[in-house]
Tab-separated table of C-alpha atoms (C1' of nucleotides) and ligand atoms in Angstrom:
chain	number	residue	atom	x	y	z
A	263	MET	CA	-0.050	0.027	-0.320
A	264	LYS	CA	2.032	2.947	-1.457
A	265	LYS	CA	1.194	6.134	-0.687
A	266	GLU	CA	0.171	7.840	-4.166
A	267	HIS	CA	1.788	10.775	-5.436
A	268	ASP	CA	0.758	12.851	-8.037
A	269	ILE	CA	4.175	14.433	-9.254
A	270	ARG	CA	3.231	17.069	-10.827
A	271	TYR	CA	0.938	18.221	-8.363
A	272	GLU	CA	3.610	18.421	-5.774
A	273	LEU	CA	6.327	20.205	-7.879
A	274	SER	CA	3.706	22.775	-9.451
A	275	ALA	CA	2.902	23.353	-5.366
A	276	LYS	CA	6.474	24.796	-4.760
A	277	LYS	CA	5.975	26.787	-7.563
A	278	LEU	CA	8.463	24.218	-9.408
A	279	LYS	CA	9.243	24.487	-13.057
A	280	ILE	CA	7.867	20.478	-14.371
A	281	THR	CA	10.744	19.219	-16.190
A	282	PRO	CA	10.756	15.662	-17.374
A	283	GLN	CA	13.820	15.084	-15.596
A	284	ARG	CA	12.698	16.375	-12.041
A	285	VAL	CA	9.607	14.305	-12.387
A	286	LYS	CA	11.540	11.340	-13.069
A	287	VAL	CA	14.013	11.727	-10.633
A	288	LEU	CA	11.102	11.957	-8.039
A	289	GLU	CA	9.409	8.944	-9.289
A	290	ALA	CA	12.189	7.211	-8.876
A	291	ILE	CA	12.604	8.065	-5.151
A	292	TYR	CA	8.592	7.059	-4.868
A	293	GLU	CA	9.174	3.631	-6.494
A	294	MET	CA	12.468	2.526	-5.429
A	295	ASP	CA	11.012	3.092	-2.193
A	296	ASN	CA	13.838	2.134	0.098
A	297	HIS	CA	15.919	5.221	0.920
A	298	PRO	CA	18.023	5.166	-2.179
A	299	THR	CA	21.546	6.767	-3.005
A	300	THR	CA	21.962	9.391	-5.549
A	301	GLU	CA	23.503	6.832	-7.219
A	302	ASN	CA	20.397	4.241	-7.095
A	303	VAL	CA	18.555	7.805	-8.379
A	304	ILE	CA	20.812	8.198	-11.721
A	305	ASP	CA	21.146	4.382	-12.247
A	306	TYR	CA	16.764	4.197	-12.074
A	307	VAL	CA	16.170	7.342	-14.014
A	308	ARG	CA	18.601	6.190	-16.561
A	309	LYS	CA	16.953	2.937	-17.561
A	310	SER	CA	14.052	5.367	-19.072
A	311	ASP	CA	16.402	8.410	-19.693
A	312	PRO	CA	19.986	7.200	-20.306
A	313	ASN	CA	21.223	10.578	-20.825
A	314	ILE	CA	20.181	12.495	-18.079
A	315	SER	CA	23.428	14.045	-16.528
A	316	ALA	CA	24.248	13.157	-12.612
A	317	GLY	CA	24.916	16.822	-12.532
A	318	THR	CA	21.401	17.597	-12.966
A	319	VAL	CA	20.595	14.598	-10.425
A	320	TYR	CA	22.590	16.231	-8.153
A	321	ASN	CA	20.918	19.790	-8.950
A	322	ILE	CA	17.147	17.939	-8.366
A	323	LEU	CA	17.635	16.317	-5.128
A	324	GLU	CA	18.955	19.498	-3.159
A	325	VAL	CA	15.867	21.593	-4.599
A	326	LEU	CA	13.703	18.618	-3.445
A	327	VAL	CA	15.192	18.764	-0.445
A	328	LYS	CA	15.235	22.622	-0.211
A	329	ASN	CA	11.941	22.086	-1.246
A	330	ASP	CA	10.492	19.297	1.518
A	331	LEU	CA	9.608	16.957	-0.986
A	332	ILE	CA	11.980	14.318	0.127
A	333	LYS	CA	14.133	14.093	2.744
A	334	LYS	CA	17.547	13.251	3.495
A	335	VAL	CA	18.669	10.441	5.867
A	336	LYS	CA	20.794	10.021	8.170
A	337	THR	CA	23.268	6.812	8.008
A	338	GLU	CA	26.760	6.621	9.022
A	339	LYS	CA	27.754	5.528	5.855
A	340	ASP	CA	29.070	8.506	4.075
A	341	VAL	CA	26.910	8.519	0.988
A	342	MET	CA	23.842	10.350	1.249
A	343	ARG	CA	20.705	8.785	1.607
A	344	TYR	CA	17.215	10.011	0.415
A	345	ASP	CA	13.628	9.629	2.366
A	346	GLY	CA	10.459	10.064	-0.354
A	347	MET	CA	8.475	9.868	2.656
A	348	THR	CA	7.879	13.094	4.200
A	349	GLU	CA	5.821	12.658	7.094
A	350	ASN	CA	7.898	12.421	10.638
A	351	HIS	CA	8.578	9.156	11.310
A	352	HIS	CA	11.182	7.269	12.138
A	353	HIS	CA	13.641	4.234	11.295
A	354	LEU	CA	14.803	0.800	11.856
A	355	TYR	CA	18.274	0.124	10.579
A	356	CYS	CA	19.433	-3.216	10.203
A	357	LYS	CA	22.656	-3.818	11.579
A	358	GLN	CA	23.536	-6.664	8.870
A	359	CYS	CA	23.338	-4.861	5.871
A	360	ASP	CA	22.074	-1.206	4.770
A	361	TYR	CA	18.527	-1.343	4.997
A	362	ILE	CA	16.227	1.103	6.655
A	363	GLU	CA	12.660	0.766	7.401
A	364	ASP	CA	10.162	3.041	7.841
A	365	TYR	CA	8.712	2.879	11.742
A	366	THR	CA	5.711	4.921	12.153
A	367	ASN	CA	4.055	5.314	15.761
A	368	SER	CA	1.941	7.945	17.167
A	369	GLU	CA	1.441	6.176	20.205
A	370	LEU	CA	4.930	6.637	20.627
A	371	ASP	CA	5.250	10.530	19.035
A	372	LYS	CA	2.771	11.479	22.148
A	373	ILE	CA	4.812	9.899	24.888
A	374	LEU	CA	7.889	11.698	23.915
A	375	LYS	CA	5.998	15.370	23.181
A	376	ASP	CA	4.315	14.784	26.418
A	377	TYR	CA	7.552	13.362	28.431
A	378	PHE	CA	9.283	16.471	26.340
A	379	GLU	CA	7.326	19.008	27.576
A	380	GLN	CA	7.396	17.909	31.377
A	381	ASN	CA	10.904	17.741	30.967
A	382	LYS	CA	12.294	20.890	29.033
A	383	ILE	CA	15.792	20.566	27.924
A	384	ASP	CA	17.664	23.691	29.261
A	385	ASN	CA	18.497	26.058	26.207
A	386	PHE	CA	17.415	24.092	23.611
A	387	ILE	CA	13.732	24.454	22.088
A	388	ILE	CA	12.557	21.008	20.576
A	389	ASP	CA	11.734	21.002	16.830
A	390	GLU	CA	11.888	17.416	15.966
A	391	ILE	CA	12.672	13.837	17.387
A	392	LYS	CA	13.334	11.358	15.403
A	393	LEU	CA	14.624	7.933	16.703
A	394	SER	CA	17.112	5.600	15.085
A	395	ILE	CA	16.291	1.809	16.331
A	396	SER	CA	19.299	-0.360	15.220
A	397	GLY	CA	19.006	-3.888	15.678
A	398	ASN	CA	18.384	-7.175	13.289
A	399	PHE	CA	15.297	-8.014	11.141
A	400	VAL	CA	14.359	-11.866	11.703
A	401	ILE	CA	13.102	-12.607	8.678
A	402	HIS	CA	16.518	-12.137	6.567
A	403	LYS	CA	18.664	-13.810	8.980
A	404	ASN	CA	22.652	-13.788	7.705
A	405	LYS	CA	21.120	-12.329	4.196
A	406	ASN	CA	20.680	-9.129	2.973
A	407	HIS	CA	17.744	-7.396	1.463
B	273	MET	CA	33.685	17.587	33.993
B	274	LYS	CA	35.381	15.848	31.049
B	275	LYS	CA	35.751	11.853	31.935
B	276	GLU	CA	39.491	10.881	32.170
B	277	HIS	CA	40.593	8.666	29.612
B	278	ASP	CA	43.696	6.880	29.727
B	279	ILE	CA	43.850	6.242	26.232
B	280	ARG	CA	47.107	4.086	26.414
B	281	TYR	CA	45.541	1.589	28.543
B	282	GLU	CA	42.361	1.751	26.174
B	283	LEU	CA	44.666	0.920	23.084
B	284	SER	CA	46.133	-1.853	24.812
B	285	ALA	CA	42.949	-3.709	25.911
B	286	LYS	CA	41.624	-4.084	22.257
B	287	LYS	CA	45.263	-5.630	21.684
B	288	LEU	CA	46.158	-2.374	19.259
B	289	LYS	CA	50.098	-1.412	19.211
B	290	ILE	CA	50.271	1.814	20.958
B	291	THR	CA	51.840	4.068	18.157
B	292	PRO	CA	52.306	7.614	18.959
B	293	GLN	CA	49.509	8.869	15.612
B	294	ARG	CA	46.872	6.366	17.329
B	295	VAL	CA	47.427	8.362	20.359
B	296	LYS	CA	47.217	11.836	19.302
B	297	VAL	CA	44.754	10.646	17.421
B	298	LEU	CA	42.490	9.321	20.317
B	299	GLU	CA	43.609	12.389	22.091
B	300	ALA	CA	42.565	14.523	19.639
B	301	ILE	CA	39.239	13.070	19.567
B	302	TYR	CA	38.627	13.908	23.705
B	303	GLU	CA	39.947	16.960	23.744
B	304	MET	CA	37.976	18.597	20.873
B	305	ASP	CA	35.221	16.505	21.890
B	306	ASN	CA	32.367	18.208	19.575
B	307	HIS	CA	32.252	14.962	17.612
B	308	PRO	CA	35.084	15.859	14.828
B	309	THR	CA	35.298	15.747	11.379
B	310	THR	CA	38.163	13.770	10.111
B	311	GLU	CA	39.598	17.157	8.881
B	312	ASN	CA	38.978	18.591	12.428
B	313	VAL	CA	41.534	16.036	13.645
B	314	ILE	CA	43.803	15.968	11.389
B	315	ASP	CA	44.100	19.716	11.513
B	316	TYR	CA	44.474	19.303	15.088
B	317	VAL	CA	46.984	16.865	15.927
B	318	ARG	CA	49.090	18.266	12.834
B	319	LYS	CA	49.704	21.168	15.658
B	320	SER	CA	51.589	18.811	17.424
B	321	ASP	CA	52.429	16.166	14.467
B	322	PRO	CA	52.766	18.544	11.400
B	323	ASN	CA	53.456	14.958	9.308
B	324	ILE	CA	50.743	13.055	10.257
B	325	SER	CA	49.580	11.451	6.802
B	326	ALA	CA	45.829	12.086	6.481
B	327	GLY	CA	45.372	8.377	4.859
B	328	THR	CA	47.126	7.427	8.451
B	329	VAL	CA	44.493	9.704	10.356
B	330	TYR	CA	41.255	7.818	7.737
B	331	ASN	CA	43.340	4.249	8.906
B	332	ILE	CA	43.244	5.235	12.684
B	333	LEU	CA	39.718	6.276	12.911
B	334	GLU	CA	37.934	2.769	11.233
B	335	VAL	CA	40.593	1.055	13.297
B	336	LEU	CA	39.386	3.005	16.365
B	337	VAL	CA	35.427	2.773	15.105
B	338	LYS	CA	36.231	-1.105	14.565
B	339	ASN	CA	37.270	-1.566	18.181
B	340	ASP	CA	34.703	0.605	19.861
B	341	LEU	CA	36.844	3.259	21.067
B	342	ILE	CA	34.468	5.258	19.314
B	343	LYS	CA	31.639	6.025	17.462
B	344	LYS	CA	30.881	7.478	13.965
B	345	VAL	CA	27.829	10.113	13.980
B	346	LYS	CA	24.859	9.873	12.301
B	347	THR	CA	24.744	13.720	10.603
B	348	GLU	CA	22.835	15.305	7.190
B	349	LYS	CA	25.998	16.340	6.161
B	350	ASP	CA	28.208	13.580	3.691
B	351	VAL	CA	30.865	14.453	5.853
B	352	MET	CA	32.000	11.432	8.635
B	353	ARG	CA	31.919	12.869	12.160
B	354	TYR	CA	33.231	10.980	14.970
B	355	ASP	CA	32.487	10.908	18.856
B	356	GLY	CA	34.875	9.632	21.758
B	357	MET	CA	31.716	9.172	24.101
B	358	THR	CA	31.027	4.962	23.711
B	359	GLU	CA	28.515	4.691	26.122
B	360	ASN	CA	24.847	4.987	24.410
B	361	HIS	CA	23.843	9.033	24.689
B	362	HIS	CA	21.291	10.459	22.390
B	363	HIS	CA	21.819	14.101	20.136
B	364	LEU	CA	20.881	17.556	20.170
B	365	TYR	CA	21.261	18.749	16.594
B	366	CYS	CA	21.073	22.504	15.958
B	367	LYS	CA	19.236	23.936	13.126
B	368	GLN	CA	21.115	26.486	12.716
B	369	CYS	CA	24.601	25.440	12.394
B	370	ASP	CA	26.150	21.826	12.730
B	371	TYR	CA	26.441	21.981	16.318
B	372	ILE	CA	26.111	18.680	17.716
B	373	GLU	CA	25.384	18.204	22.113
B	374	ASP	CA	25.197	15.026	23.647
B	375	TYR	CA	22.107	14.230	25.294
B	376	THR	CA	22.322	11.903	28.361
B	377	ASN	CA	18.900	10.347	29.901
B	378	SER	CA	18.503	7.639	31.465
B	379	GLU	CA	14.922	8.366	32.720
B	380	LEU	CA	13.602	8.178	29.376
B	381	ASP	CA	15.524	5.045	28.401
B	382	LYS	CA	13.762	3.734	30.518
B	383	ILE	CA	10.774	4.746	29.823
B	384	LEU	CA	11.478	3.876	25.590
B	385	LYS	CA	13.055	0.059	27.132
B	386	ASP	CA	9.843	-0.134	28.670
B	387	TYR	CA	7.823	0.890	25.665
B	388	PHE	CA	9.334	-1.081	23.473
B	389	GLU	CA	9.457	-4.340	25.793
B	390	GLN	CA	5.575	-3.898	26.022
B	391	ASN	CA	5.291	-2.699	22.458
B	392	LYS	CA	7.453	-5.179	20.057
B	393	ILE	CA	8.217	-4.337	16.662
B	394	ASP	CA	7.365	-7.386	14.806
B	395	ASN	CA	10.546	-9.468	12.796
B	396	PHE	CA	13.032	-6.786	14.858
B	397	ILE	CA	15.022	-7.004	17.597
B	398	ILE	CA	16.052	-3.854	18.965
B	399	ASP	CA	19.908	-3.847	19.996
B	400	GLU	CA	20.349	0.418	20.442
B	401	ILE	CA	17.455	3.318	20.587
B	402	LYS	CA	18.953	6.728	19.858
B	403	LEU	CA	17.251	9.670	19.656
B	404	SER	CA	18.342	12.163	17.467
B	405	ILE	CA	16.664	15.434	18.816
B	406	SER	CA	16.631	18.714	16.031
B	407	GLY	CA	15.454	22.212	17.462
B	408	ASN	CA	17.515	25.414	18.378
B	409	PHE	CA	19.500	26.395	20.796
B	410	VAL	CA	18.360	29.893	22.057
B	411	ILE	CA	21.511	30.727	24.109
B	412	HIS	CA	23.139	31.107	20.411
B	413	LYS	CA	20.582	32.982	18.446
B	414	ASN	CA	21.829	33.499	14.656
B	415	LYS	CA	25.133	32.838	16.114
B	416	ASN	CA	27.305	29.637	15.232
B	417	HIS	CA	28.931	27.821	17.848
C	243	DA	C1'	-0.120	29.362	-31.569
C	244	DT	C1'	3.998	31.728	-30.976
C	245	DC	C1'	7.475	34.414	-28.946
C	246	DC	C1'	11.235	35.596	-24.899
C	247	DC	C1'	13.359	34.248	-21.431
C	248	DA	C1'	14.400	33.076	-16.399
C	249	DA	C1'	15.543	29.066	-15.134
C	250	DT	C1'	17.224	24.297	-16.159
C	251	DT	C1'	20.175	20.473	-18.589
C	252	DA	C1'	24.194	18.426	-20.782
C	253	DC	C1'	28.653	18.262	-20.664
C	254	DG	C1'	32.599	18.366	-18.557
C	255	DA	C1'	36.358	19.871	-16.406
C	256	DA	C1'	37.569	21.409	-11.690
C	257	DT	C1'	37.156	20.201	-6.618
C	258	DA	C1'	37.301	17.148	-2.842
C	259	DA	C1'	37.256	13.320	-0.098
C	260	DT	C1'	38.803	8.543	0.894
C	261	DT	C1'	41.200	4.815	-0.703
C	262	DC	C1'	44.868	2.114	-2.688
C	263	DT	C1'	49.820	0.657	-3.256
C	264	DT	C1'	54.224	0.287	-2.049
C	265	DA	C1'	58.243	1.348	0.258
C	266	DT	C1'	59.971	2.231	5.138
C	267	DA	C1'	60.179	2.570	9.589
C	268	DT	C1'	58.717	0.260	14.167
C	269	DA	C1'	56.527	-1.540	18.615
C	270	DA	C1'	56.403	-5.012	21.607
C	271	DG	C1'	57.582	-9.887	22.131
C	272	DA	C1'	60.926	-13.175	22.024
D	215	DT	C1'	68.570	-6.797	21.340
D	216	DC	C1'	66.788	-9.101	17.540
D	217	DT	C1'	62.562	-10.120	14.918
D	218	DT	C1'	58.806	-9.531	12.941
D	219	DA	C1'	54.092	-8.701	11.822
D	220	DT	C1'	51.769	-4.310	11.808
D	221	DA	C1'	51.535	0.331	10.764
D	222	DT	C1'	52.920	4.564	8.738
D	223	DA	C1'	54.259	8.182	4.925
D	224	DA	C1'	53.640	9.812	0.176
D	225	DG	C1'	51.488	9.902	-3.107
D	226	DA	C1'	49.000	8.343	-7.189
D	227	DA	C1'	44.392	6.815	-8.334
D	228	DT	C1'	39.589	6.074	-7.580
D	229	DT	C1'	35.090	8.079	-6.183
D	230	DA	C1'	31.916	11.713	-4.911
D	231	DT	C1'	29.979	16.043	-5.987
D	232	DT	C1'	30.440	20.777	-7.614
D	233	DC	C1'	31.495	24.408	-10.550
D	234	DG	C1'	31.659	27.141	-15.056
D	235	DT	C1'	29.346	27.606	-19.463
D	236	DA	C1'	26.874	26.943	-23.788
D	237	DA	C1'	22.531	25.295	-25.381
D	238	DT	C1'	17.553	23.894	-24.182
D	239	DT	C1'	12.954	24.533	-23.053
D	240	DG	C1'	9.304	25.287	-19.916
D	241	DG	C1'	5.582	27.941	-18.665
D	242	DG	C1'	3.363	32.785	-18.863
D	243	DA	C1'	2.716	36.732	-21.599
D	244	DT	C1'	1.287	38.847	-26.298
E	225	MN	MN1	11.724	6.875	5.938
E	226	MN	MN1	27.690	12.624	21.512
E	227	ZN	ZN1	19.078	-6.413	6.639
E	228	ZN	ZN1	23.589	26.263	16.633
DNA sequence: ATCCCAATTACGAATAATTCTTATATAAGA
DNA sequence: TCTTATATAAGAATTATTCGTAATTGGGAT
């Protein structure tokens, strides 16, 4: 059950020019789903648009991030990964491979929100709390996703 | 109140050769404290050892991470940052600059631990939970650390 | 429908970050 | 003190990303 996206609408809502390259990059991120790297995006898009320039993909990803259409994902690797899910959510990190799964839990969000309302952090105003939960997926023991 | 480190002991406890370069790199991370980049470490170490090779610093950082003497820090930037605090803790990310502050809260850790004991995640065994809390430090409004 | 132009893209060069290769040096155990 | 497996220095090679510039184009204006 993947969320439906009206890519052209999303771009125009941000007053971004609708170009074939932008549409394809955004489409790629939504289709691939699992937090792709820039390289993943380039490879994917080139399947339908073999001549797209790598520089263009870098540019577009930056534009999309600046306009909150996608997000950067924190990892311990030095390659950047992107996320088409812009609603606040958490991540499960596989300790055995580089798989990252989305984790949404509004009950937990509420617990945290309430906790920090009661227990403010000195000199710090919280904007967003994200959990990085690392562990092991039992399904794929010693096997990559 | 910085934690005292017996660097030579820490290295030998991991059966690592005690070399001046390793001692200085680890020392640098502890002294600088705030989650330095590789470049930060190189610059710092070169103040006392101007001829240390960049490649050597990269090697050493990798060795230290593998041996759990330091940790990598997740950020949205593509430069890696390192952390001399190996005990589990959370991070406050400044939205205005690249400052990262350690945040330790065992009460909160307990709340999370209890929560997930009651509410297991399907097919996933949690190893470690870290909060990435982003927001604003009131002290240095529109001013970098 | 056509025109226009600021915005975007393609391309390749430039830069930056990291890894690799190999000769030399050295920590630490015998 | 000797020995040797391990670590370092130096720089080349690779990889990732950014930059400069000329050509192209989306979409508003006419
Ligand atoms: Mn996600
Ligand atoms: Mn830390
Ligand atoms: Zn996995
Ligand atoms: Zn700051």
